C-alpha positions as semicolon CSV with decimal commas, in nm:
position;residue;x (nm);y (nm);z (nm)
1;M;0,675;-0,063;2,896
2;T;0,368;0,095;3,054
3;H;0,031;-0,079;3,076
4;G;-0,284;0,080;2,931
5;H;-0,443;0,065;3,277
6;D;-0,190;0,326;3,392
7;I;-0,313;0,565;3,123
8;L;-0,676;0,506;3,218
9;H;-0,600;0,574;3,583
10;M;-0,406;0,889;3,487
11;M;-0,721;1,010;3,309
12;E;-0,944;0,978;3,618
13;G;-1,074;1,322;3,716
14;N;-0,933;1,484;3,401
15;S;-1,098;1,586;3,075
16;Y;-0,924;1,599;2,738
17;H;-1,060;1,791;2,439
18;S;-0,882;1,589;2,173
19;K;-0,687;1,271;2,130
20;S;-0,378;1,479;2,059
21;E;-0,418;1,654;2,396
22;L;-0,429;1,313;2,566
23;V;-0,126;1,194;2,367
24;D;0,065;1,506;2,479
25;A;-0,030;1,435;2,844
26;I;0,090;1,075;2,811
27;I;0,419;1,184;2,656
28;G;0,455;1,449;2,926
29;R;0,422;1,183;3,194
30;W;0,613;0,888;3,043
31;G;0,827;1,044;2,769
32;S;0,823;1,019;2,391
33;E;1,023;0,696;2,378
34;E;0,793;0,495;2,608
35;T;0,599;0,205;2,461
36;F;0,267;0,079;2,589
37;H;0,096;-0,256;2,621
38;T;-0,234;-0,411;2,723
39;C;-0,335;-0,766;2,796
40;S;-0,380;-0,827;2,422
41;A;-0,129;-0,598;2,245
42;E;0,217;-0,454;2,299
43;G;0,475;-0,219;2,154
44;M;0,233;0,071;2,094
45;T;0,321;0,438;2,080
46;A;0,123;0,694;2,280
47;A;-0,096;0,771;1,977
48;E;-0,152;0,402;1,907
49;I;-0,256;0,322;2,266
50;V;-0,503;0,614;2,264
51;D;-0,664;0,481;1,944
52;F;-0,659;0,127;2,086
53;L;-0,836;0,235;2,407
54;D;-1,087;0,448;2,218
55;E;-1,177;0,163;1,984
56;R;-1,254;-0,050;2,289
57;G;-1,494;0,202;2,442
58;K;-1,269;0,305;2,731
59;F;-1,358;0,675;2,701
60;M;-1,678;0,869;2,769
61;D;-1,789;1,223;2,693
62;T;-1,771;1,494;2,958
63;P;-2,010;1,789;3,006
64;D;-1,741;2,034;2,888
65;G;-1,728;1,875;2,543
66;G;-1,421;1,665;2,609
67;F;-1,374;1,306;2,714
68;T;-1,235;1,109;3,005
69;V;-1,198;0,748;3,115
70;N;-1,514;0,540;3,137
71;I;-1,422;0,381;3,469
72;S;-1,691;0,115;3,428
73;R;-1,499;-0,011;3,124
74;V;-1,166;-0,063;3,305
75;C;-1,101;-0,430;3,371
76;N;-0,969;-0,529;3,713
77;H;-0,706;-0,795;3,663
């Protein structure tokens, strides 16, 4: 199981133009069978963790019309 922080750190310096593009990048890195967890939830698919992180304000817009990690919203524990 991979922690959501790993996804956020993977996003640093990268811009994604859609949630599906981010999901594809996550699957490309960890595989389609990987499940993800955070401090408050577990057993999520790549698509579910992307929605989970988005709902918690972990992403910010980029000048190219995409989005990336909002590093100020990443907890440090």
